[in-house]
mmCIF file of C-alpha atoms in Angstrom:
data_model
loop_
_atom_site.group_PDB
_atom_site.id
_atom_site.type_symbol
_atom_site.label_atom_id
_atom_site.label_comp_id
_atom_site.label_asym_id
_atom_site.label_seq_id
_atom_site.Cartn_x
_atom_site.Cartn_y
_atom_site.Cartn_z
ATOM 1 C CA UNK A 217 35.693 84.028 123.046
ATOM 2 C CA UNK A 218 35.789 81.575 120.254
ATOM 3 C CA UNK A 219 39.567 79.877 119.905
ATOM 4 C CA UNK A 220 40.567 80.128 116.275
ATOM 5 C CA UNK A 221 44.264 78.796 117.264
ATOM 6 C CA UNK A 222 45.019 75.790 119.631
ATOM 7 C CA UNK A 223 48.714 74.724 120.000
ATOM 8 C CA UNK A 224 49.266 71.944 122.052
ATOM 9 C CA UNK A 225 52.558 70.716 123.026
ATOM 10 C CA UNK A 226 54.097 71.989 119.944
ATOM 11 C CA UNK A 227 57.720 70.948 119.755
ATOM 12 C CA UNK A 228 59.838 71.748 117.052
ATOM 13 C CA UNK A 229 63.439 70.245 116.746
ATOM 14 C CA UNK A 230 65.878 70.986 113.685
ATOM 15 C CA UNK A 231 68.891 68.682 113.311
ATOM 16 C CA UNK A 232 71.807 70.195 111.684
ATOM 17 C CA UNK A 233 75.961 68.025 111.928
ATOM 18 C CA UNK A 234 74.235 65.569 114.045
ATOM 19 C CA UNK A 235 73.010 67.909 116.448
ATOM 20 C CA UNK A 236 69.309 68.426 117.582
ATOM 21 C CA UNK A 237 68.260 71.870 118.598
ATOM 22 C CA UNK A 238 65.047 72.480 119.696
ATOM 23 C CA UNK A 239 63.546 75.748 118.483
ATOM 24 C CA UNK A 240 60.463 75.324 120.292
ATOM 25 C CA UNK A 241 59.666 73.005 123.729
ATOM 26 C CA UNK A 242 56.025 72.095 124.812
ATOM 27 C CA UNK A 243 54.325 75.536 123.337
ATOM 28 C CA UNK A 244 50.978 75.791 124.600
ATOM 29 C CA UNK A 245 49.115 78.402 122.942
ATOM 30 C CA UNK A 246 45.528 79.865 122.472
ATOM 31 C CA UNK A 247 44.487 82.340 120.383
ATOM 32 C CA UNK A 248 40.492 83.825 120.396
ATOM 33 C CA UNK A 249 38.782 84.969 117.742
ATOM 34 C CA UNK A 250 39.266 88.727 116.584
ATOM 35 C CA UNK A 251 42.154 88.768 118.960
ATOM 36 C CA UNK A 252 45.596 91.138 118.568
ATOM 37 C CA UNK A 253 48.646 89.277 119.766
ATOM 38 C CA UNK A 254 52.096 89.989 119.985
ATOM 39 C CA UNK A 255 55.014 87.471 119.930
ATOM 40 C CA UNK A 256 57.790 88.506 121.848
ATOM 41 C CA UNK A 257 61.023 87.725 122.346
ATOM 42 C CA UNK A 258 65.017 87.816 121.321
ATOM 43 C CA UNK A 259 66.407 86.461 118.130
ATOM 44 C CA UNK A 260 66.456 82.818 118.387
ATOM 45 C CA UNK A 261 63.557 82.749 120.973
ATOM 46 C CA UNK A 262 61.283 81.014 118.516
ATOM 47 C CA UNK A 263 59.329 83.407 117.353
ATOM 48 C CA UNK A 264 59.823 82.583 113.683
ATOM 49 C CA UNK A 265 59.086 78.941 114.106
ATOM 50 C CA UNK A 266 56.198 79.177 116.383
ATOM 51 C CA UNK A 267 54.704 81.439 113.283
ATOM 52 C CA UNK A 268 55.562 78.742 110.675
ATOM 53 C CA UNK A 269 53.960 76.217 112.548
ATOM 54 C CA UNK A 270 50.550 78.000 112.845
ATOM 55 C CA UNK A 271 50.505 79.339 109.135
ATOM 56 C CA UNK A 272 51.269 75.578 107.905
ATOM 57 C CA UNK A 273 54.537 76.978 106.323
ATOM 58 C CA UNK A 274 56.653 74.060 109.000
ATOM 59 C CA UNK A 275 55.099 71.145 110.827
ATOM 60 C CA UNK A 276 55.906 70.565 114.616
ATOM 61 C CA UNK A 277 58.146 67.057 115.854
ATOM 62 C CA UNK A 278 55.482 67.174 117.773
ATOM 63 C CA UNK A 279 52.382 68.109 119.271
ATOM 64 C CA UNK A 280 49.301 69.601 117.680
ATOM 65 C CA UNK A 281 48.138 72.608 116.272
ATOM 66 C CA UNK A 282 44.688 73.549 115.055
ATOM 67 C CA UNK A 283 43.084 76.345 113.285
ATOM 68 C CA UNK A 284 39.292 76.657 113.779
ATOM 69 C CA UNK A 285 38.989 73.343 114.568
ATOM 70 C CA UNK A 286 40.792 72.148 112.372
ATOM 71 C CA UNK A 287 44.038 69.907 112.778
ATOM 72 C CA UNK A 288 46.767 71.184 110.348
ATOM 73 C CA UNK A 289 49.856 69.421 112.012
ATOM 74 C CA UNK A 290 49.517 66.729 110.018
ATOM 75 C CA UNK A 291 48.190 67.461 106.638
ATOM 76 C CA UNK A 292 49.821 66.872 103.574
ATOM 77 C CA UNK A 293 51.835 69.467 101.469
ATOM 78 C CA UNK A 294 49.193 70.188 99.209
ATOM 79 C CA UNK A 295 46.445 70.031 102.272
ATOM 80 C CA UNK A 296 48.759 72.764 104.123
ATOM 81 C CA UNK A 297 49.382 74.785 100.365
ATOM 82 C CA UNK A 298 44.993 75.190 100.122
ATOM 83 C CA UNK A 299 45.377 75.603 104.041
ATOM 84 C CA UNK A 300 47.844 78.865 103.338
ATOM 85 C CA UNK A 301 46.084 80.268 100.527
ATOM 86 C CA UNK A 302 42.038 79.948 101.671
ATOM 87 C CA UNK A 303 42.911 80.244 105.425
ATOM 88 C CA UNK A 304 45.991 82.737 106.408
ATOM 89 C CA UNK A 305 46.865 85.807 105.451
ATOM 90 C CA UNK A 306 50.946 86.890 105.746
ATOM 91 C CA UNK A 307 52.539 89.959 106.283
ATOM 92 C CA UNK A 308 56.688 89.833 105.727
ATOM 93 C CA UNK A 309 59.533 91.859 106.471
ATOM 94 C CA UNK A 310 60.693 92.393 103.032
ATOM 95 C CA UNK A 311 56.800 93.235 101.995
ATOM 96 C CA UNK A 312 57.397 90.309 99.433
ATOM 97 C CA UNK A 313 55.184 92.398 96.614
ATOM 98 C CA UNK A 314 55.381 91.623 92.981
ATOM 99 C CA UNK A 315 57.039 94.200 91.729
ATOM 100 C CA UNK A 316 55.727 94.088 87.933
ATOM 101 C CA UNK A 317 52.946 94.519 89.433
ATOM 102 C CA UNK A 318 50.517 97.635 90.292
ATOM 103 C CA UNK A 319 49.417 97.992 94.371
ATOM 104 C CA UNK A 320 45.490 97.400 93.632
ATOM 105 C CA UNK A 321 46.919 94.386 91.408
ATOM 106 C CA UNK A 322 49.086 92.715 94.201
ATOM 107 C CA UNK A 323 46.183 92.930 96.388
ATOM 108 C CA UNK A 324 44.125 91.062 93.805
ATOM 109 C CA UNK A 325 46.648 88.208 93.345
ATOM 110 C CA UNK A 326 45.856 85.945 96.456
ATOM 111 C CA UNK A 327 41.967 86.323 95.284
ATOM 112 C CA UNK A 328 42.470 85.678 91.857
ATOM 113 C CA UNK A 329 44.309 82.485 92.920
ATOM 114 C CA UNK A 330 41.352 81.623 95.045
ATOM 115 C CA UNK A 331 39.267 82.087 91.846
ATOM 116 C CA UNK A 332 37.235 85.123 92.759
ATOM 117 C CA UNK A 333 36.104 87.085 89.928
ATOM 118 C CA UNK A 334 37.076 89.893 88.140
ATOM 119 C CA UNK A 335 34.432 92.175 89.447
ATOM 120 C CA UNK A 336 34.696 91.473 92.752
ATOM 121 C CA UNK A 337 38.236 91.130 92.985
ATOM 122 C CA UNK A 338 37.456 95.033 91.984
ATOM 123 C CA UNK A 339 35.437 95.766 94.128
ATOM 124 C CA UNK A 340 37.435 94.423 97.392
ATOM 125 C CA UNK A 341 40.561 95.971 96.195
ATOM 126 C CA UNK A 342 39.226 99.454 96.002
ATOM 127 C CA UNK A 343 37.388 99.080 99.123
ATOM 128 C CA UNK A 344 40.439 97.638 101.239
ATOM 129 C CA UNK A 345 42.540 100.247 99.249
ATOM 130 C CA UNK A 346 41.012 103.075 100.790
ATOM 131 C CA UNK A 347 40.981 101.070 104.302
ATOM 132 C CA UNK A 348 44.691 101.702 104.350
ATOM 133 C CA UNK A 349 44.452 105.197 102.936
ATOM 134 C CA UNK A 350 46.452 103.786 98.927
ATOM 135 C CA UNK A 351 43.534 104.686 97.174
ATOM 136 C CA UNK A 352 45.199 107.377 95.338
ATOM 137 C CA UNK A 353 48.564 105.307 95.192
ATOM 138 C CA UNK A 354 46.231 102.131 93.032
ATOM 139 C CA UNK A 355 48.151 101.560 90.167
ATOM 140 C CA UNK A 356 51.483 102.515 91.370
ATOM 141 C CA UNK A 357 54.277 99.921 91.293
ATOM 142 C CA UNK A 358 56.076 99.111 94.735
ATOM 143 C CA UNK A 359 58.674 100.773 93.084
ATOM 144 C CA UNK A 360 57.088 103.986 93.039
ATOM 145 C CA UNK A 361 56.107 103.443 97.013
ATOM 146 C CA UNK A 362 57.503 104.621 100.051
ATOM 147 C CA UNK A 363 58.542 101.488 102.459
ATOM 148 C CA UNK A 364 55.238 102.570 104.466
ATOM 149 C CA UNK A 365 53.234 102.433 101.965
ATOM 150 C CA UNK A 366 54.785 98.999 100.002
ATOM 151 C CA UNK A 367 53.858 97.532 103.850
ATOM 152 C CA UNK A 368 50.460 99.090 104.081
ATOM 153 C CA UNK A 369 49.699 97.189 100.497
ATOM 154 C CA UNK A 370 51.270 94.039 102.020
ATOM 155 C CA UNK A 371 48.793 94.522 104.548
ATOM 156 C CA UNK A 372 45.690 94.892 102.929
ATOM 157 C CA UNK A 373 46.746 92.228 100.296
ATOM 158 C CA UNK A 374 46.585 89.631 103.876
ATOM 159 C CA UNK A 375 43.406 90.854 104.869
ATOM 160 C CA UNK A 376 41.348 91.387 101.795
ATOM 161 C CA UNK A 377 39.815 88.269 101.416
ATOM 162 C CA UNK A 378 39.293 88.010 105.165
ATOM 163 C CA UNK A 379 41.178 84.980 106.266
ATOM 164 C CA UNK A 380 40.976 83.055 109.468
ATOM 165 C CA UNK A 381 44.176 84.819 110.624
ATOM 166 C CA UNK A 382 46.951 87.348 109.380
ATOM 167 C CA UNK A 383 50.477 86.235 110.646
ATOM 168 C CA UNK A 384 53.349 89.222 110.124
ATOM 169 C CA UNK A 385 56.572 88.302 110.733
ATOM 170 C CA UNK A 386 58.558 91.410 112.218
ATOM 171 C CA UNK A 387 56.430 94.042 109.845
ATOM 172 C CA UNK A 388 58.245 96.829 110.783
ATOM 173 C CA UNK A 389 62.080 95.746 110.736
ATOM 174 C CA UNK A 390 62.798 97.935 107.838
ATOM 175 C CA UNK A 391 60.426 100.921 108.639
ATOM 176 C CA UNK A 392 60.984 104.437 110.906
ATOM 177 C CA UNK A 393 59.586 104.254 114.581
ATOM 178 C CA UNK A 394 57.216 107.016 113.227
ATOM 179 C CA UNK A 395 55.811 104.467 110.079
ATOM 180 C CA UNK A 396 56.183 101.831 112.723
ATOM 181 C CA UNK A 397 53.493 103.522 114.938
ATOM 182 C CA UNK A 398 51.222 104.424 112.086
ATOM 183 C CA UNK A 399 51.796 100.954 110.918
ATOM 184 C CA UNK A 400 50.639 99.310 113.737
ATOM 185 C CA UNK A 401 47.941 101.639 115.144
ATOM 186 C CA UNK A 402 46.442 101.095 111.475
ATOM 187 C CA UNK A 403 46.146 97.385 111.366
ATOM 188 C CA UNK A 404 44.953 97.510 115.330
ATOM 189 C CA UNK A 405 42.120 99.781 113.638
ATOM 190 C CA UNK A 406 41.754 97.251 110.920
ATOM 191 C CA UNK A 407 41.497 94.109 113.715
ATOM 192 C CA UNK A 408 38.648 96.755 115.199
ATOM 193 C CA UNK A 409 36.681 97.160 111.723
ATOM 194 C CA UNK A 410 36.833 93.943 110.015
ATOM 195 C CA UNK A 411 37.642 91.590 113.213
ATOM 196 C CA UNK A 412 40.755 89.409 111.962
ATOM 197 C CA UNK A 413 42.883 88.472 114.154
ATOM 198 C CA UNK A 414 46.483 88.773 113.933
ATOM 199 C CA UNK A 415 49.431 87.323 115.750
ATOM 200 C CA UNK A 416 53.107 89.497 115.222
ATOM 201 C CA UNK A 417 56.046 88.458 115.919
ATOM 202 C CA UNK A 418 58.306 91.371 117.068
ATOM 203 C CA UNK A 419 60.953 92.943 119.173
ATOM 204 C CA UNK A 420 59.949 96.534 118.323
ATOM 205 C CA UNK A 421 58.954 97.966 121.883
ATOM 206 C CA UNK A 422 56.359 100.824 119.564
ATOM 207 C CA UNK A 423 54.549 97.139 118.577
ATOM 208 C CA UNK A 424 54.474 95.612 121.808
ATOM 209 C CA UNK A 425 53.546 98.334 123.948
ATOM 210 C CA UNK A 426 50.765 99.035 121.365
ATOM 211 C CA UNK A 427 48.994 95.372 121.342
ATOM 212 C CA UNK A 428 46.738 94.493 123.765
ATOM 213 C CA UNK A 429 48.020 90.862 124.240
ATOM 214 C CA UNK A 430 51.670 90.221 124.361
ATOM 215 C CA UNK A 431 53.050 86.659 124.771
ATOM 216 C CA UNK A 432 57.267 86.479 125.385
ATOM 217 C CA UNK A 433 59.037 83.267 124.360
ATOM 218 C CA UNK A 434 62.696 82.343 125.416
ATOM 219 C CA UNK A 435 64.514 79.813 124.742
ATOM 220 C CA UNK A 436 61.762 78.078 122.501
ATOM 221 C CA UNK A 437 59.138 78.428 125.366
ATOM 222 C CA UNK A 438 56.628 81.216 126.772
ATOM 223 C CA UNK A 439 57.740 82.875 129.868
ATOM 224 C CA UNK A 440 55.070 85.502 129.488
ATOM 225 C CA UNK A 441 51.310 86.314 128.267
ATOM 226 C CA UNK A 442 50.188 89.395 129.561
ATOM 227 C CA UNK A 443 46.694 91.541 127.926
ATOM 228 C CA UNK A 444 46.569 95.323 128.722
#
């Protein structure tokens, strides 16, 4: 299987009063191609940080990290800003969705920033719309959407212009175990369909038991990688 993320060493130390703490310690991590990964762990385990680094939203104190082939831990803040937008998709907690904004036109945003046109942006919207079963909800607001439902747009507005990888950062914190399930068991079916990977970081047992690979980090390190 083709590696689309390499992290090598990846240490990551914050300093805060004079004091170092190290969020993540030596972090060696592969990710293949197509791949559905869980990152587990407590709060404070680095699950956050280990995200960051790999979606170019925090750079390590050292160590390197790649995406398909590409080294990242070093790029400038405008390299890393193209990197984000053309590269990685992200799914929040909060669903961070426009809310001025219709569903089918938050899914559109990313690729209008990426300067697709019009017709296509159209055409991709609708299609990915009724991938995650909103084609009926289209021009709602997120206001007018259940929390399922503002997540399931978040979704499809990371995936719709097929990055490299889709990064969610606890996507079900603020959902039902029931919306959780359907949640997750939709974007595995998604990874199936369009192959794009995704890496989650969780500590939602529905999630982990559902992914086929599921790392465990402690203490800014992994103590586990196991695949069902």
């Amino acid at each position: 299987m083709e590696e689309i993320v390499v992290c090598e060493r990846v240490t990551k130390t914050y300093h805060s009063n004079h004091l170092a703490v190290k969020a993540l310690e030596q972090v060696n991590l592969r990710i293949g191609r197509g791949e559905f990964t869980t990152l587990a762990g407590p709060s404070g385990s680095g699950k956050t940080t280990l995200l960051n680094m790999i979606g170019g939203l925090d750079q390590p104190s050292s160590g390197t990290v790649t995406l398909e082939g590409a080294r990242i831990d070093q790029s400038s803040s405008a390299e890393l800003a193209d990197y984000r937008l053309r590269h990685v998709g992200f799914v929040f907690q909060a669903y961070n969705l426009i809310p001025v904004l219709s569903a089918r036109e938050n899914i559109e945003f990313v690729m209008e920033l990426q300067g697709v046109s019009a017709d296509e942006r159209r055409a991709l919207s609708d299609e990915i719309l009724q991938d995650v079963g909103l084609s009926e909800m289209a021009n709602r607001r997120p206001a007018e959407l259940s929390g399922g439902q503002q997540q399931r747009v978040a979704v499809a507005r990371a995936i719709v212009s097929r990055p490299a990888i889709v990064l969610a950062d606890e996507p079900t914190a603020n959902l039902d175990s029931t919306t959780s399930k359907e949640l997750i068991e939709l974007m595995i079916s998604l990874n199936h369909k369009r192959e794009i990977t995704f890496l989650i970081s969780t500590h939602d047992p529905v999630v982990i038991q559902l992914a086929p690979r599921q790392i465990t980090l402690r203490d800014g390190t992994i103590v586990g990688d196991e695949s069902a």
